[in-house]
Tab-separated table of N, CA and C in Angstrom:
chain	number	residue	atom	x	y	z
A	1	MET	N	-16.985	8.912	-10.052
A	1	MET	CA	-15.567	8.622	-10.012
A	1	MET	C	-15.324	7.184	-9.521
A	2	ILE	N	-16.154	6.739	-8.594
A	2	ILE	CA	-16.026	5.366	-8.098
A	2	ILE	C	-16.259	4.383	-9.244
A	3	ASP	N	-17.214	4.702	-10.118
A	3	ASP	CA	-17.483	3.818	-11.257
A	3	ASP	C	-16.241	3.659	-12.138
A	4	GLY	N	-15.531	4.754	-12.359
A	4	GLY	CA	-14.317	4.696	-13.167
A	4	GLY	C	-13.235	3.864	-12.510
A	5	LEU	N	-13.064	4.026	-11.197
A	5	LEU	CA	-12.074	3.221	-10.473
A	5	LEU	C	-12.431	1.741	-10.516
A	6	VAL	N	-13.716	1.447	-10.360
A	6	VAL	CA	-14.160	0.048	-10.414
A	6	VAL	C	-13.854	-0.545	-11.787
A	7	GLN	N	-14.101	0.238	-12.844
A	7	GLN	CA	-13.791	-0.242	-14.193
A	7	GLN	C	-12.305	-0.561	-14.332
A	8	LEU	N	-11.455	0.333	-13.838
A	8	LEU	CA	-10.010	0.094	-13.915
A	8	LEU	C	-9.610	-1.155	-13.136
A	9	PHE	N	-10.174	-1.313	-11.943
A	9	PHE	CA	-9.842	-2.485	-11.129
A	9	PHE	C	-10.330	-3.778	-11.778
A	10	ILE	N	-11.475	-3.724	-12.430
A	10	ILE	CA	-11.986	-4.915	-13.120
A	10	ILE	C	-11.036	-5.321	-14.244
A	11	TRP	N	-10.600	-4.344	-15.050
A	11	TRP	CA	-9.684	-4.662	-16.149
A	11	TRP	C	-8.342	-5.149	-15.624
A	12	GLN	N	-7.851	-4.534	-14.542
A	12	GLN	CA	-6.590	-5.001	-13.969
A	12	GLN	C	-6.752	-6.409	-13.400
A	13	GLY	N	-7.868	-6.661	-12.744
A	13	GLY	CA	-8.122	-7.998	-12.202
A	13	GLY	C	-8.194	-9.047	-13.292
A	14	LEU	N	-8.843	-8.708	-14.398
A	14	LEU	CA	-8.900	-9.632	-15.528
A	14	LEU	C	-7.497	-9.889	-16.078
A	15	GLY	N	-6.700	-8.832	-16.163
A	15	GLY	CA	-5.320	-8.992	-16.620
A	15	GLY	C	-4.514	-9.880	-15.691
A	16	GLU	N	-4.686	-9.686	-14.380
A	16	GLU	CA	-3.979	-10.529	-13.401
A	16	GLU	C	-4.404	-11.992	-13.536
A	17	LEU	N	-5.690	-12.210	-13.714
A	17	LEU	CA	-6.204	-13.573	-13.849
A	17	LEU	C	-5.617	-14.269	-15.079
A	18	VAL	N	-5.648	-13.577	-16.207
A	18	VAL	CA	-5.097	-14.157	-17.435
A	18	VAL	C	-3.597	-14.375	-17.289
A	19	SER	N	-2.919	-13.439	-16.628
A	19	SER	CA	-1.477	-13.574	-16.417
A	19	SER	C	-1.155	-14.805	-15.579
A	20	LYS	N	-1.894	-14.994	-14.513
A	20	LYS	CA	-1.627	-16.138	-13.628
A	20	LYS	C	-1.959	-17.469	-14.293
A	21	LEU	N	-3.050	-17.509	-15.062
A	21	LEU	CA	-3.509	-18.774	-15.628
A	21	LEU	C	-2.886	-19.122	-16.976
A	22	LEU	N	-2.674	-18.102	-17.827
A	22	LEU	CA	-2.280	-18.400	-19.204
A	22	LEU	C	-0.936	-17.818	-19.632
A	23	LEU	N	-0.636	-16.599	-19.194
A	23	LEU	CA	0.561	-15.903	-19.678
A	23	LEU	C	1.402	-15.405	-18.508
A	24	PRO	N	2.106	-16.290	-17.824
A	24	PRO	CA	2.827	-15.869	-16.616
A	24	PRO	C	3.998	-14.917	-16.879
A	25	ASN	N	4.456	-14.811	-18.117
A	25	ASN	CA	5.583	-13.931	-18.411
A	25	ASN	C	5.175	-12.480	-18.645
A	26	ILE	N	3.880	-12.227	-18.785
A	26	ILE	CA	3.395	-10.866	-19.025
A	26	ILE	C	2.708	-10.380	-17.754
A	27	PRO	N	3.096	-9.196	-17.252
A	27	PRO	CA	2.474	-8.686	-16.020
A	27	PRO	C	0.970	-8.470	-16.191
A	28	GLY	N	0.233	-8.776	-15.145
A	28	GLY	CA	-1.216	-8.619	-15.165
A	28	GLY	C	-1.682	-7.212	-15.493
A	29	PRO	N	-1.080	-6.169	-14.886
A	29	PRO	CA	-1.520	-4.812	-15.219
A	29	PRO	C	-1.324	-4.457	-16.696
A	30	VAL	N	-0.281	-4.993	-17.310
A	30	VAL	CA	-0.066	-4.731	-18.739
A	30	VAL	C	-1.181	-5.382	-19.553
A	31	LEU	N	-1.513	-6.618	-19.225
A	31	LEU	CA	-2.620	-7.286	-19.916
A	31	LEU	C	-3.934	-6.549	-19.674
A	32	GLY	N	-4.146	-6.108	-18.440
A	32	GLY	CA	-5.358	-5.360	-18.131
A	32	GLY	C	-5.474	-4.092	-18.959
A	33	LEU	N	-4.364	-3.371	-19.115
A	33	LEU	CA	-4.381	-2.167	-19.948
A	33	LEU	C	-4.657	-2.505	-21.408
A	34	LEU	N	-4.096	-3.608	-21.887
A	34	LEU	CA	-4.366	-4.015	-23.266
A	34	LEU	C	-5.835	-4.393	-23.451
A	35	PHE	N	-6.402	-5.087	-22.467
A	35	PHE	CA	-7.826	-5.429	-22.538
A	35	PHE	C	-8.683	-4.164	-22.513
A	36	LEU	N	-8.316	-3.212	-21.652
A	36	LEU	CA	-9.052	-1.945	-21.587
A	36	LEU	C	-8.948	-1.204	-22.913
A	37	LEU	N	-7.759	-1.164	-23.494
A	37	LEU	CA	-7.576	-0.500	-24.785
A	37	LEU	C	-8.441	-1.149	-25.856
A	38	ALA	N	-8.436	-2.476	-25.909
A	38	ALA	CA	-9.257	-3.181	-26.896
A	38	ALA	C	-10.738	-2.874	-26.685
A	39	PHE	N	-11.172	-2.869	-25.431
A	39	PHE	CA	-12.571	-2.564	-25.121
A	39	PHE	C	-12.937	-1.161	-25.583
A	40	LEU	N	-12.062	-0.193	-25.295
A	40	LEU	CA	-12.350	1.191	-25.670
A	40	LEU	C	-12.335	1.373	-27.182
A	41	LEU	N	-11.450	0.666	-27.875
A	41	LEU	CA	-11.435	0.750	-29.335
A	41	LEU	C	-12.707	0.163	-29.934
A	42	ILE	N	-13.176	-0.929	-29.365
A	42	ILE	CA	-14.414	-1.539	-29.857
A	42	ILE	C	-15.607	-0.645	-29.533
A	43	LYS	N	-15.635	-0.119	-28.312
A	43	LYS	CA	-16.743	0.734	-27.882
A	43	LYS	C	-16.746	2.060	-28.638
A	44	GLY	N	-15.564	2.596	-28.904
A	44	GLY	CA	-15.466	3.831	-29.669
A	44	GLY	C	-15.507	5.105	-28.860
A	45	GLU	N	-15.667	5.002	-27.547
A	45	GLU	CA	-15.683	6.197	-26.701
A	45	GLU	C	-15.292	5.823	-25.272
A	46	VAL	N	-14.911	6.850	-24.517
A	46	VAL	CA	-14.541	6.662	-23.116
A	46	VAL	C	-15.688	7.180	-22.261
A	47	SER	N	-16.134	6.377	-21.306
A	47	SER	CA	-17.234	6.807	-20.442
A	47	SER	C	-16.786	7.971	-19.561
A	48	GLN	N	-17.736	8.781	-19.128
A	48	GLN	CA	-17.430	9.951	-18.301
A	48	GLN	C	-16.725	9.573	-16.993
A	49	PRO	N	-17.189	8.557	-16.256
A	49	PRO	CA	-16.475	8.204	-15.018
A	49	PRO	C	-15.032	7.764	-15.263
A	50	LEU	N	-14.812	7.008	-16.316
A	50	LEU	CA	-13.455	6.567	-16.632
A	50	LEU	C	-12.585	7.749	-17.050
A	51	ALA	N	-13.153	8.687	-17.780
A	51	ALA	CA	-12.411	9.888	-18.179
A	51	ALA	C	-12.030	10.720	-16.960
A	52	MET	N	-12.923	10.805	-15.977
A	52	MET	CA	-12.615	11.567	-14.760
A	52	MET	C	-11.450	10.936	-14.004
A	53	VAL	N	-11.462	9.620	-13.879
A	53	VAL	CA	-10.375	8.928	-13.180
A	53	VAL	C	-9.068	9.096	-13.950
A	54	ALA	N	-9.131	8.969	-15.266
A	54	ALA	CA	-7.922	9.125	-16.085
A	54	ALA	C	-7.346	10.529	-15.937
A	55	ASP	N	-8.206	11.550	-15.911
A	55	ASP	CA	-7.723	12.922	-15.722
A	55	ASP	C	-7.086	13.100	-14.354
A	56	SER	N	-7.674	12.487	-13.338
A	56	SER	CA	-7.096	12.578	-11.993
A	56	SER	C	-5.723	11.916	-11.939
A	57	PHE	N	-5.596	10.739	-12.548
A	57	PHE	CA	-4.297	10.064	-12.584
A	57	PHE	C	-3.277	10.880	-13.370
A	58	ARG	N	-3.723	11.479	-14.470
A	58	ARG	CA	-2.813	12.260	-15.302
A	58	ARG	C	-2.265	13.456	-14.535
A	59	GLN	N	-3.088	14.079	-13.708
A	59	GLN	CA	-2.653	15.236	-12.931
A	59	GLN	C	-1.627	14.851	-11.870
A	60	HIS	N	-1.652	13.613	-11.415
A	60	HIS	CA	-0.736	13.162	-10.362
A	60	HIS	C	0.222	12.090	-10.876
A	61	LEU	N	0.529	12.142	-12.155
A	61	LEU	CA	1.341	11.106	-12.787
A	61	LEU	C	2.729	10.997	-12.171
A	62	GLY	N	3.295	12.105	-11.751
A	62	GLY	CA	4.629	12.079	-11.156
A	62	GLY	C	4.710	11.195	-9.929
A	63	LEU	N	3.643	11.142	-9.148
A	63	LEU	CA	3.641	10.300	-7.953
A	63	LEU	C	3.688	8.814	-8.292
A	64	LEU	N	3.169	8.463	-9.460
A	64	LEU	CA	3.151	7.056	-9.846
A	64	LEU	C	4.535	6.543	-10.224
A	65	PHE	N	5.488	7.453	-10.481
A	65	PHE	CA	6.838	7.039	-10.847
A	65	PHE	C	7.740	6.839	-9.640
A	66	VAL	N	7.314	7.261	-8.459
A	66	VAL	CA	8.158	7.138	-7.266
A	66	VAL	C	8.494	5.678	-6.961
A	67	PRO	N	7.538	4.744	-6.932
A	67	PRO	CA	7.910	3.345	-6.646
A	67	PRO	C	8.880	2.770	-7.674
A	68	ALA	N	8.709	3.113	-8.930
A	68	ALA	CA	9.627	2.613	-9.956
A	68	ALA	C	11.029	3.164	-9.736
A	69	SER	N	11.116	4.423	-9.348
A	69	SER	CA	12.431	5.027	-9.094
A	69	SER	C	13.121	4.355	-7.919
A	70	VAL	N	12.371	4.053	-6.880
A	70	VAL	CA	12.942	3.366	-5.721
A	70	VAL	C	13.415	1.973	-6.126
A	71	GLY	N	12.645	1.298	-6.956
A	71	GLY	CA	13.039	-0.026	-7.426
A	71	GLY	C	14.337	0.004	-8.214
A	72	VAL	N	14.518	1.052	-9.005
A	72	VAL	CA	15.761	1.180	-9.768
A	72	VAL	C	16.945	1.331	-8.826
A	73	ILE	N	16.786	2.122	-7.782
A	73	ILE	CA	17.874	2.333	-6.825
A	73	ILE	C	18.214	1.028	-6.098
A	74	LEU	N	17.212	0.217	-5.804
A	74	LEU	CA	17.471	-1.051	-5.121
A	74	LEU	C	18.328	-1.998	-5.962
A	75	PHE	N	18.195	-1.908	-7.274
A	75	PHE	CA	18.933	-2.801	-8.164
A	75	PHE	C	20.108	-2.105	-8.842
A	76	LEU	N	20.625	-1.060	-8.227
A	76	LEU	CA	21.734	-0.308	-8.805
A	76	LEU	C	22.971	-1.170	-9.081
A	77	PRO	N	23.366	-2.084	-8.192
A	77	PRO	CA	24.528	-2.933	-8.521
A	77	PRO	C	24.312	-3.774	-9.787
A	78	ASP	N	23.107	-4.305	-9.949
A	78	ASP	CA	22.810	-5.077	-11.161
A	78	ASP	C	22.833	-4.186	-12.394
A	79	LEU	N	22.329	-2.961	-12.243
A	79	LEU	CA	22.345	-2.030	-13.368
A	79	LEU	C	23.772	-1.692	-13.783
A	80	LYS	N	24.647	-1.539	-12.804
A	80	LYS	CA	26.048	-1.249	-13.129
A	80	LYS	C	26.677	-2.416	-13.880
A	81	THR	N	26.330	-3.619	-13.487
A	81	THR	CA	26.871	-4.807	-14.147
A	81	THR	C	26.417	-4.892	-15.601
A	82	HIS	N	25.177	-4.539	-15.852
A	82	HIS	CA	24.592	-4.669	-17.189
A	82	HIS	C	24.345	-3.303	-17.826
A	83	ALA	N	25.184	-2.333	-17.539
A	83	ALA	CA	24.967	-0.955	-17.997
A	83	ALA	C	24.889	-0.859	-19.519
A	84	PHE	N	25.751	-1.553	-20.226
A	84	PHE	CA	25.743	-1.458	-21.687
A	84	PHE	C	24.432	-1.991	-22.268
A	85	ALA	N	24.004	-3.159	-21.799
A	85	ALA	CA	22.759	-3.753	-22.304
A	85	ALA	C	21.561	-2.865	-21.978
A	86	VAL	N	21.540	-2.313	-20.782
A	86	VAL	CA	20.443	-1.420	-20.398
A	86	VAL	C	20.462	-0.170	-21.268
A	87	GLY	N	21.644	0.369	-21.504
A	87	GLY	CA	21.763	1.557	-22.352
A	87	GLY	C	21.284	1.308	-23.768
A	88	VAL	N	21.671	0.169	-24.336
A	88	VAL	CA	21.225	-0.173	-25.690
A	88	VAL	C	19.707	-0.352	-25.717
A	89	ALA	N	19.166	-1.034	-24.721
A	89	ALA	CA	17.714	-1.239	-24.659
A	89	ALA	C	16.981	0.092	-24.554
A	90	LEU	N	17.498	1.002	-23.740
A	90	LEU	CA	16.876	2.322	-23.617
A	90	LEU	C	16.939	3.090	-24.931
A	91	LEU	N	18.080	3.054	-25.583
A	91	LEU	CA	18.234	3.765	-26.849
A	91	LEU	C	17.283	3.215	-27.910
A	92	VAL	N	17.229	1.897	-28.025
A	92	VAL	CA	16.340	1.279	-29.011
A	92	VAL	C	14.881	1.599	-28.693
A	93	SER	N	14.503	1.541	-27.422
A	93	SER	CA	13.108	1.819	-27.063
A	93	SER	C	12.743	3.274	-27.332
A	94	VAL	N	13.669	4.197	-27.106
A	94	VAL	CA	13.392	5.609	-27.400
A	94	VAL	C	13.216	5.815	-28.899
A	95	VAL	N	14.094	5.229	-29.691
A	95	VAL	CA	13.990	5.370	-31.148
A	95	VAL	C	12.680	4.761	-31.650
A	96	LEU	N	12.324	3.585	-31.152
A	96	LEU	CA	11.062	2.958	-31.558
A	96	LEU	C	9.856	3.781	-31.122
A	97	THR	N	9.917	4.348	-29.929
A	97	THR	CA	8.814	5.181	-29.449
A	97	THR	C	8.631	6.399	-30.336
A	98	ILE	N	9.720	7.042	-30.696
A	98	ILE	CA	9.630	8.211	-31.572
A	98	ILE	C	9.075	7.814	-32.935
A	99	ALA	N	9.529	6.694	-33.478
A	99	ALA	CA	9.051	6.242	-34.785
A	99	ALA	C	7.562	5.909	-34.753
A	100	VAL	N	7.128	5.183	-33.736
A	100	VAL	CA	5.712	4.822	-33.633
A	100	VAL	C	4.857	6.070	-33.424
A	101	THR	N	5.324	6.994	-32.603
A	101	THR	CA	4.592	8.242	-32.391
A	101	THR	C	4.446	9.008	-33.697
A	102	ALA	N	5.511	9.075	-34.484
A	102	ALA	CA	5.446	9.763	-35.774
A	102	ALA	C	4.440	9.093	-36.704
A	103	LEU	N	4.439	7.766	-36.740
A	103	LEU	CA	3.490	7.048	-37.596
A	103	LEU	C	2.046	7.267	-37.152
A	104	VAL	N	1.821	7.254	-35.848
A	104	VAL	CA	0.465	7.474	-35.336
A	104	VAL	C	0.004	8.888	-35.655
A	105	LEU	N	0.861	9.874	-35.428
A	105	LEU	CA	0.499	11.257	-35.742
A	105	LEU	C	0.245	11.435	-37.232
A	106	LYS	N	1.046	10.779	-38.053
A	106	LYS	CA	0.855	10.854	-39.500
A	106	LYS	C	-0.503	10.274	-39.896
A	107	SER	N	-0.868	9.136	-39.295
A	107	SER	CA	-2.163	8.529	-39.625
A	107	SER	C	-3.321	9.383	-39.123
A	108	PHE	N	-3.165	10.005	-37.946
A	108	PHE	CA	-4.208	10.907	-37.451
A	108	PHE	C	-4.347	12.126	-38.352
A	109	ALA	N	-3.228	12.679	-38.800
A	109	ALA	CA	-3.274	13.846	-39.684
A	109	ALA	C	-3.938	13.489	-41.006
A	110	LYS	N	-3.629	12.305	-41.531
A	110	LYS	CA	-4.242	11.865	-42.782
A	110	LYS	C	-5.743	11.667	-42.600
A	111	ALA	N	-6.137	11.058	-41.489
A	111	ALA	CA	-7.563	10.839	-41.224
A	111	ALA	C	-8.295	12.160	-41.067
A	112	GLN	N	-7.637	13.137	-40.457
A	112	GLN	CA	-8.267	14.443	-40.265
A	112	GLN	C	-8.409	15.171	-41.599
A	113	GLN	N	-7.442	15.022	-42.497
A	113	GLN	CA	-7.531	15.654	-43.811
A	113	GLN	C	-8.631	15.019	-44.649
A	114	ASP	N	-8.845	13.716	-44.478
A	114	ASP	CA	-9.879	13.019	-45.238
A	114	ASP	C	-11.275	13.450	-44.825
A	115	GLU	N	-11.421	13.929	-43.603
A	115	GLU	CA	-12.751	14.354	-43.126
A	115	GLU	C	-13.027	15.702	-43.626
């Protein structure tokens, strides 16, 4: 399990480094996740230690949303000021998420039928 955590920290650290040096507008953890995704796609499989850590995080996913929820409450006056823009952004992101999910599921179903 420690190996999986170390892998995650390495990818996050790489993302932070690239964010600080080259892409300051993109958060380091987001870049780290993209680097991890690219690595896993190239490798073609998830290592057992990384899978164990991912399963542990998935089981406690609700706890990871607590800091974000607190952050939203701290900026409640700003949210009230920009409520319409936030609402439109949320609506568009939900519609795009549903569309992308449908396309991914469709491609997986097609790939499974081809096998």
